[in-house]
CSV table of C-alpha atoms in Angstrom, one decimal:
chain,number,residue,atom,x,y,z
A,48,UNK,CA,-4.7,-3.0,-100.8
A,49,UNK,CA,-7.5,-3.5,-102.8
A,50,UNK,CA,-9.4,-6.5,-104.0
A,51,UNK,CA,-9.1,-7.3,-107.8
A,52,UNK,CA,-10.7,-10.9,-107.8
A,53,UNK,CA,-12.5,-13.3,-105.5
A,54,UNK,CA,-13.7,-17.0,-105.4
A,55,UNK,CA,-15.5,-18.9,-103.6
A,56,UNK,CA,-16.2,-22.7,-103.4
A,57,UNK,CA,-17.2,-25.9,-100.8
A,58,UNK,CA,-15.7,-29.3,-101.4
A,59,UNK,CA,-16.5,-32.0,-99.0
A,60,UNK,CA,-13.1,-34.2,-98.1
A,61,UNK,CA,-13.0,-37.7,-98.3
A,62,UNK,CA,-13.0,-38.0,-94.7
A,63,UNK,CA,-16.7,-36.6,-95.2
A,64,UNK,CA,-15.8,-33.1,-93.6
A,65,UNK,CA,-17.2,-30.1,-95.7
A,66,UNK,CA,-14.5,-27.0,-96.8
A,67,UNK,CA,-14.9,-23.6,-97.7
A,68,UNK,CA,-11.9,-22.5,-99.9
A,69,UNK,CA,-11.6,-18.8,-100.6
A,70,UNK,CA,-9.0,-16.6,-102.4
A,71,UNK,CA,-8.9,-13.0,-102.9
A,72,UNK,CA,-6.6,-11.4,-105.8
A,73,UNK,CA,-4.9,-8.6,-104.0
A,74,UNK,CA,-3.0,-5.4,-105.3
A,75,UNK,CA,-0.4,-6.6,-103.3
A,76,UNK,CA,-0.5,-10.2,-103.6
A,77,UNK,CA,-3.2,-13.4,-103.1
A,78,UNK,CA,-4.6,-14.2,-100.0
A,79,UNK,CA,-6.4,-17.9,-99.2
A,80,UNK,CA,-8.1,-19.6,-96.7
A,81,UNK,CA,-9.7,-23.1,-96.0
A,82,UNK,CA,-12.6,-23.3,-93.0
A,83,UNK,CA,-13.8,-26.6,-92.0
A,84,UNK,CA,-17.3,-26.1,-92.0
A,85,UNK,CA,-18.5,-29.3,-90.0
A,86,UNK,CA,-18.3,-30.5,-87.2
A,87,UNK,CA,-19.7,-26.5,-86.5
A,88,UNK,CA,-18.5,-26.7,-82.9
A,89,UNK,CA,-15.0,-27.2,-84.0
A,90,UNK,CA,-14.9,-25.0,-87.1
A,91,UNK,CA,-11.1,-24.0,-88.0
A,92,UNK,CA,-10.0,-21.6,-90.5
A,93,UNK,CA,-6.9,-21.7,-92.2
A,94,UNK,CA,-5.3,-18.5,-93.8
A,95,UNK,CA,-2.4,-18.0,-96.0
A,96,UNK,CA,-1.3,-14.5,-97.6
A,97,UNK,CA,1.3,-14.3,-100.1
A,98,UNK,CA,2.6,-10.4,-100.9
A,99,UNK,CA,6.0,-12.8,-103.5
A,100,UNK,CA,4.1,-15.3,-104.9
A,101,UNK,CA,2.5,-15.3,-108.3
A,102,UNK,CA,-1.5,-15.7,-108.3
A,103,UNK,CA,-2.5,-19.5,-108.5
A,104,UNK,CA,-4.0,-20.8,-111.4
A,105,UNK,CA,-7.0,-22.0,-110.5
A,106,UNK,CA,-8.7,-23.8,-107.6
A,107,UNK,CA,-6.8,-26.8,-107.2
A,108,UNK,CA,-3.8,-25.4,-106.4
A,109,UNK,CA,-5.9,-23.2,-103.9
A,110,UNK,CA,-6.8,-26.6,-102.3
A,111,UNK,CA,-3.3,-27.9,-102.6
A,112,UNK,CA,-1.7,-25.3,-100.4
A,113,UNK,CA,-3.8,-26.5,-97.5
A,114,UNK,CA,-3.6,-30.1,-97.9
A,115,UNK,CA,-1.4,-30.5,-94.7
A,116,UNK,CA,-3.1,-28.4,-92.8
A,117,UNK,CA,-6.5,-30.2,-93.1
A,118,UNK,CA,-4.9,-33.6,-93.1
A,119,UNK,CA,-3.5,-32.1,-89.8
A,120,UNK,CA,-6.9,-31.5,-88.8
A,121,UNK,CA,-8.5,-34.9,-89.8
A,122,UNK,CA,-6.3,-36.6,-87.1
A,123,UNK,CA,-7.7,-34.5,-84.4
């Protein structure tokens, strides 16, 4: 399984916590991940791998794919 493409980016949420969003283009699919980045006591990382899934189109659907997760994470 070898890496084809990656991307990296931060975003800060509305809520005011800071994201790291990264995606890796895989021979075998796309794999994505969200870390919270602050508080850094309570940093979470979020990971999604997809092996039937076409690639995403750019970063905002990147971003999209974990929107429940960090809202999930904003109410804790």
């Amino acid at each position: 399984m070898a890496v084809q493409e990656y991307d990296e980016w931060i975003k800060q949420l509305p809520g005011g916590k800071k994201v790291r969003y990264s995606y890796q283009l895989l021979t075998t699919g796309f794999s994505a991940s969200a870390q919270i980045l602050e508080p850094i006591d309570a940093t979470m990382v979020y990971t999604h791998t997809h092996t039937d899934l076409p690639a995403p189109a750019d970063r905002a659907q990147i971003e999209a794919e974990f929107a429940d997760d960090l809202t999930e994470a904003e109410t804790r």
